[in-house]
Tab-separated table of C-alpha atoms in Angstrom:
chain	number	residue	atom	x	y	z
A	1	ASP	CA	49.238	-99.335	-100.295
A	2	THR	CA	45.922	-99.844	-98.512
A	3	GLY	CA	43.797	-97.506	-100.597
A	4	VAL	CA	41.375	-98.244	-103.403
A	5	SER	CA	43.216	-99.736	-106.354
A	6	GLN	CA	42.075	-99.611	-109.968
A	7	ASP	CA	43.437	-101.366	-113.002
A	8	PRO	CA	44.295	-100.491	-115.690
A	9	ARG	CA	44.966	-96.805	-115.150
A	10	HIS	CA	44.690	-96.113	-118.857
A	11	LYS	CA	42.986	-97.998	-121.650
A	12	ILE	CA	42.845	-97.072	-125.314
A	13	THR	CA	40.545	-99.154	-127.457
A	14	LYS	CA	38.821	-99.090	-130.790
A	15	ARG	CA	35.123	-98.556	-131.103
A	16	GLY	CA	33.215	-101.805	-130.853
A	17	GLN	CA	35.719	-103.555	-128.602
A	18	ASN	CA	34.963	-104.734	-125.076
A	19	VAL	CA	36.867	-103.432	-122.071
A	20	THR	CA	36.973	-104.480	-118.448
A	21	PHE	CA	38.104	-102.490	-115.436
A	22	ARG	CA	38.940	-103.895	-112.062
A	23	CYS	CA	38.615	-102.280	-108.645
A	24	ASP	CA	40.060	-103.532	-105.376
A	25	PRO	CA	38.446	-101.670	-102.483
A	26	ILE	CA	39.832	-101.062	-99.028
A	27	SER	CA	39.684	-104.488	-97.443
A	28	GLU	CA	37.250	-103.877	-94.612
A	29	HIS	CA	34.822	-101.845	-96.715
A	30	ASN	CA	31.484	-103.441	-97.518
A	31	ARG	CA	30.375	-100.874	-100.095
A	32	LEU	CA	31.829	-100.413	-103.539
A	33	TYR	CA	30.831	-97.718	-106.018
A	34	TRP	CA	31.438	-97.012	-109.679
A	35	TYR	CA	31.323	-93.492	-111.023
A	36	ARG	CA	32.077	-92.014	-114.415
A	37	GLN	CA	33.696	-88.624	-114.877
A	38	THR	CA	34.112	-86.668	-118.090
A	39	LEU	CA	36.375	-83.676	-118.493
A	40	GLY	CA	35.213	-80.651	-116.532
A	41	GLN	CA	32.326	-82.469	-114.899
A	42	GLY	CA	31.691	-83.968	-111.512
A	43	PRO	CA	31.598	-87.732	-111.057
A	44	GLU	CA	28.335	-89.325	-112.187
A	45	PHE	CA	26.990	-92.259	-110.224
A	46	LEU	CA	26.784	-95.554	-112.115
A	47	THR	CA	26.163	-98.277	-109.563
A	48	TYR	CA	27.038	-99.543	-106.116
A	49	PHE	CA	27.305	-102.793	-104.216
A	50	GLN	CA	26.872	-103.679	-100.608
A	51	ASN	CA	28.957	-106.804	-100.195
A	52	GLU	CA	28.108	-108.852	-103.313
A	53	ALA	CA	24.635	-107.376	-103.833
A	54	GLN	CA	24.214	-104.696	-106.482
A	55	LEU	CA	21.816	-102.317	-104.722
A	56	GLU	CA	21.356	-99.531	-107.235
A	57	LYS	CA	22.057	-98.844	-110.885
A	58	SER	CA	21.881	-95.516	-112.642
A	59	ARG	CA	19.991	-95.028	-115.885
A	60	LEU	CA	23.411	-94.126	-117.279
A	61	LEU	CA	24.296	-97.803	-117.010
A	62	SER	CA	23.031	-99.010	-120.364
A	63	ASP	CA	22.749	-102.669	-121.254
A	64	ARG	CA	26.287	-102.505	-122.648
A	65	PHE	CA	27.583	-101.952	-119.118
A	66	SER	CA	27.762	-104.643	-116.488
A	67	ALA	CA	29.311	-104.602	-113.049
A	68	GLU	CA	29.970	-107.495	-110.748
A	69	ARG	CA	31.301	-108.059	-107.282
A	70	PRO	CA	31.104	-111.834	-107.041
A	71	LYS	CA	32.704	-112.415	-103.659
A	72	GLY	CA	32.029	-109.082	-102.072
A	73	SER	CA	35.623	-107.999	-102.458
A	74	PHE	CA	36.952	-106.777	-105.819
A	75	SER	CA	34.638	-105.610	-108.566
A	76	THR	CA	34.755	-105.492	-112.355
A	77	LEU	CA	33.065	-103.074	-114.713
A	78	GLU	CA	32.721	-104.300	-118.270
A	79	ILE	CA	31.722	-102.186	-121.241
A	80	GLN	CA	30.719	-104.093	-124.333
A	81	ARG	CA	30.798	-102.712	-127.878
A	82	THR	CA	32.435	-99.494	-126.754
A	83	GLU	CA	31.387	-96.201	-128.309
A	84	GLN	CA	33.286	-92.931	-128.462
A	85	GLY	CA	30.876	-91.486	-125.945
A	86	ASP	CA	32.139	-94.007	-123.407
A	87	SER	CA	35.458	-92.171	-123.240
A	88	ALA	CA	35.766	-90.997	-119.660
A	89	MET	CA	37.463	-91.631	-116.347
A	90	TYR	CA	35.878	-94.525	-114.495
A	91	LEU	CA	36.227	-94.065	-110.768
A	92	CYS	CA	35.796	-96.680	-108.100
A	93	ALA	CA	35.151	-95.841	-104.470
A	94	SER	CA	34.585	-97.843	-101.333
A	95	SER	CA	33.177	-97.205	-97.888
A	96	PHE	CA	31.971	-98.944	-94.796
A	97	SER	CA	28.314	-98.411	-93.983
A	98	ILE	CA	26.028	-100.128	-91.512
A	99	GLY	CA	22.615	-98.847	-92.520
A	100	GLN	CA	21.036	-98.184	-95.890
A	101	GLY	CA	22.260	-94.621	-96.168
A	102	ILE	CA	25.742	-93.207	-96.201
A	103	ASP	CA	27.558	-93.453	-92.876
A	104	GLY	CA	30.870	-91.989	-93.871
A	105	GLU	CA	33.125	-90.843	-96.630
A	106	LEU	CA	33.704	-92.619	-99.880
A	107	PHE	CA	37.343	-93.338	-100.575
A	108	PHE	CA	38.126	-93.021	-104.268
A	109	GLY	CA	40.719	-94.730	-106.367
A	110	GLU	CA	42.833	-92.948	-108.954
A	111	GLY	CA	40.495	-93.993	-111.750
A	112	SER	CA	40.754	-95.848	-115.040
A	113	ARG	CA	40.853	-93.553	-118.028
A	114	LEU	CA	39.181	-94.949	-121.127
A	115	THR	CA	39.749	-93.565	-124.605
A	116	VAL	CA	37.645	-95.002	-127.399
A	117	LEU	CA	38.984	-94.253	-130.867
B	1	GLY	CA	15.681	-83.979	-111.276
B	2	GLU	CA	18.247	-84.185	-108.531
B	3	SER	CA	21.224	-81.959	-109.016
B	4	VAL	CA	23.932	-80.208	-107.127
B	5	GLY	CA	25.445	-77.112	-108.633
B	6	LEU	CA	28.189	-74.640	-107.958
B	7	HIS	CA	27.947	-70.909	-108.479
B	8	LEU	CA	31.370	-70.229	-109.976
B	9	PRO	CA	33.445	-72.441	-112.245
B	10	THR	CA	36.776	-70.839	-111.300
B	11	LEU	CA	37.966	-69.009	-108.206
B	12	SER	CA	41.324	-67.283	-108.110
B	13	VAL	CA	42.802	-66.207	-104.772
B	14	GLN	CA	46.075	-64.901	-103.463
B	15	GLU	CA	48.170	-67.203	-101.332
B	16	GLY	CA	47.394	-66.565	-97.694
B	17	ASP	CA	43.900	-65.251	-98.331
B	18	ASN	CA	40.764	-67.094	-97.324
B	19	SER	CA	38.753	-68.891	-100.003
B	20	ILE	CA	35.028	-69.457	-100.096
B	21	ILE	CA	33.566	-71.979	-102.508
B	22	ASN	CA	29.815	-72.116	-102.836
B	23	CYS	CA	27.369	-74.822	-103.757
B	24	ALA	CA	23.612	-74.835	-104.292
B	25	TYR	CA	21.729	-78.091	-104.009
B	26	SER	CA	18.216	-78.768	-105.210
B	27	ASN	CA	17.042	-81.745	-103.172
B	28	SER	CA	15.623	-80.690	-99.832
B	29	ALA	CA	15.548	-84.339	-98.751
B	30	SER	CA	19.343	-84.567	-98.767
B	31	ASP	CA	20.685	-84.917	-95.256
B	32	TYR	CA	24.355	-85.553	-95.830
B	33	PHE	CA	26.846	-83.401	-97.694
B	34	ILE	CA	30.513	-83.825	-98.493
B	35	TRP	CA	33.201	-81.652	-99.988
B	36	TYR	CA	35.816	-83.353	-102.128
B	37	LYS	CA	39.060	-82.052	-103.590
B	38	GLN	CA	40.354	-83.407	-106.863
B	39	GLU	CA	43.835	-82.731	-108.164
B	40	SER	CA	44.679	-83.242	-111.794
B	41	GLY	CA	44.895	-86.919	-112.723
B	42	LYS	CA	43.780	-88.131	-109.315
B	43	GLY	CA	40.594	-89.368	-107.736
B	44	PRO	CA	38.497	-87.140	-105.473
B	45	GLN	CA	39.794	-86.785	-101.938
B	46	PHE	CA	37.519	-86.261	-98.935
B	47	ILE	CA	37.837	-82.888	-97.221
B	48	ILE	CA	34.951	-82.539	-94.812
B	49	ASP	CA	31.340	-83.605	-94.378
B	50	ILE	CA	28.266	-82.317	-92.608
B	51	ARG	CA	24.872	-83.707	-91.743
B	52	SER	CA	21.679	-81.720	-92.005
B	53	ASN	CA	21.269	-81.467	-88.240
B	54	MET	CA	24.284	-79.162	-88.176
B	55	ASP	CA	24.873	-75.677	-89.599
B	56	LYS	CA	28.619	-75.577	-89.342
B	57	ARG	CA	31.508	-77.954	-89.038
B	58	GLN	CA	35.186	-77.177	-88.767
B	59	GLY	CA	38.236	-79.115	-89.740
B	60	GLN	CA	41.850	-78.222	-90.113
B	61	ARG	CA	41.864	-74.906	-92.045
B	62	VAL	CA	38.453	-75.766	-93.519
B	63	THR	CA	34.917	-74.961	-92.467
B	64	VAL	CA	31.705	-76.129	-94.067
B	65	LEU	CA	28.528	-74.102	-93.651
B	66	LEU	CA	25.081	-75.454	-94.410
B	67	ASN	CA	22.029	-73.277	-94.913
B	68	LYS	CA	19.066	-75.577	-95.336
B	69	THR	CA	16.617	-72.711	-95.766
B	70	VAL	CA	18.143	-71.685	-99.077
B	71	LYS	CA	19.752	-75.058	-99.823
B	72	HIS	CA	23.246	-73.655	-99.859
B	73	LEU	CA	26.548	-75.172	-98.861
B	74	SER	CA	29.898	-73.451	-98.665
B	75	LEU	CA	33.485	-74.456	-98.064
B	76	GLN	CA	35.811	-71.970	-96.454
B	77	ILE	CA	39.551	-72.524	-96.654
B	78	ALA	CA	41.653	-70.404	-94.338
B	79	ALA	CA	45.092	-69.139	-95.344
B	80	THR	CA	44.916	-70.706	-98.784
B	81	GLN	CA	48.122	-72.383	-99.921
B	82	PRO	CA	49.394	-73.335	-103.378
B	83	GLY	CA	48.708	-76.978	-102.506
B	84	ASP	CA	45.023	-76.125	-102.246
B	85	SER	CA	44.862	-75.543	-106.001
B	86	ALA	CA	42.463	-78.157	-107.316
B	87	VAL	CA	38.860	-78.701	-108.362
B	88	TYR	CA	36.407	-78.785	-105.481
B	89	PHE	CA	33.130	-80.690	-105.615
B	90	CYS	CA	30.226	-80.700	-103.267
B	91	ALA	CA	28.129	-83.833	-103.094
B	92	GLU	CA	24.814	-84.753	-101.515
B	93	ASN	CA	23.115	-88.024	-100.792
B	94	GLY	CA	19.884	-87.076	-102.577
B	95	SER	CA	16.426	-88.293	-101.714
B	96	GLY	CA	15.531	-91.587	-100.136
B	97	ASN	CA	17.638	-93.805	-98.009
B	98	THR	CA	20.204	-94.321	-100.709
B	99	GLY	CA	23.862	-95.048	-100.396
B	100	LYS	CA	24.938	-92.985	-103.387
B	101	LEU	CA	26.386	-89.483	-103.616
B	102	ILE	CA	25.375	-86.932	-106.237
B	103	PHE	CA	28.166	-84.575	-107.268
B	104	GLY	CA	28.054	-81.039	-108.556
B	105	GLN	CA	30.101	-79.765	-111.484
B	106	GLY	CA	33.039	-78.419	-109.522
B	107	THR	CA	34.854	-75.172	-108.861
B	108	THR	CA	38.462	-74.776	-109.865
B	109	LEU	CA	40.492	-73.030	-107.189
B	110	GLN	CA	43.629	-71.281	-108.417
B	111	VAL	CA	46.030	-70.005	-105.797
B	112	LYS	CA	48.352	-67.239	-106.921
B	113	PRO	CA	51.724	-67.021	-105.173
């Protein structure tokens, strides 16, 4: 499978615990995005990387959230001290872009569904 | 603030009919727009895109129309099939030279056999 891969697909945790999601983008893609999607809503932008540089972060990304892409390949999204409001689908996407803007489509993974009890 | 919205939350069509899904965007600086399809339990899947220097773009069974004057985007699906049943999102790149996409809330397309 050469698409965007996310792990785990489902995570159930108790409030206050930390969780980490991993995303493996399409190998030749230099951009990697994290989005959050709640039921009935469109994906909300969280952050994106170009290679290993984190270029933009949404105000939705509170200080409990941190994303990394240390070698410009896979990325992790960690949520510390989870709250019930963090329950959502966390989507990863990747693309290849030359300039600053968007050159082409974002390819999405299947998402990691988080449930905080 | 920046937002992309859709006029109707649910659209129900008969199999074989044409479907039109509408989207209104608020940021006149957006110059790139994409339609995505999302089936239950899956990530969004690219359908078609259009840049602001175009008014119309056609794909296989799909056409996207862009009206920059009224900031309106539409997706037309010809001969709608049961496999087209999904939630459809429009997305825009927003203001500035940013690499992010801003999504609308989505329209659920139900295809009746």
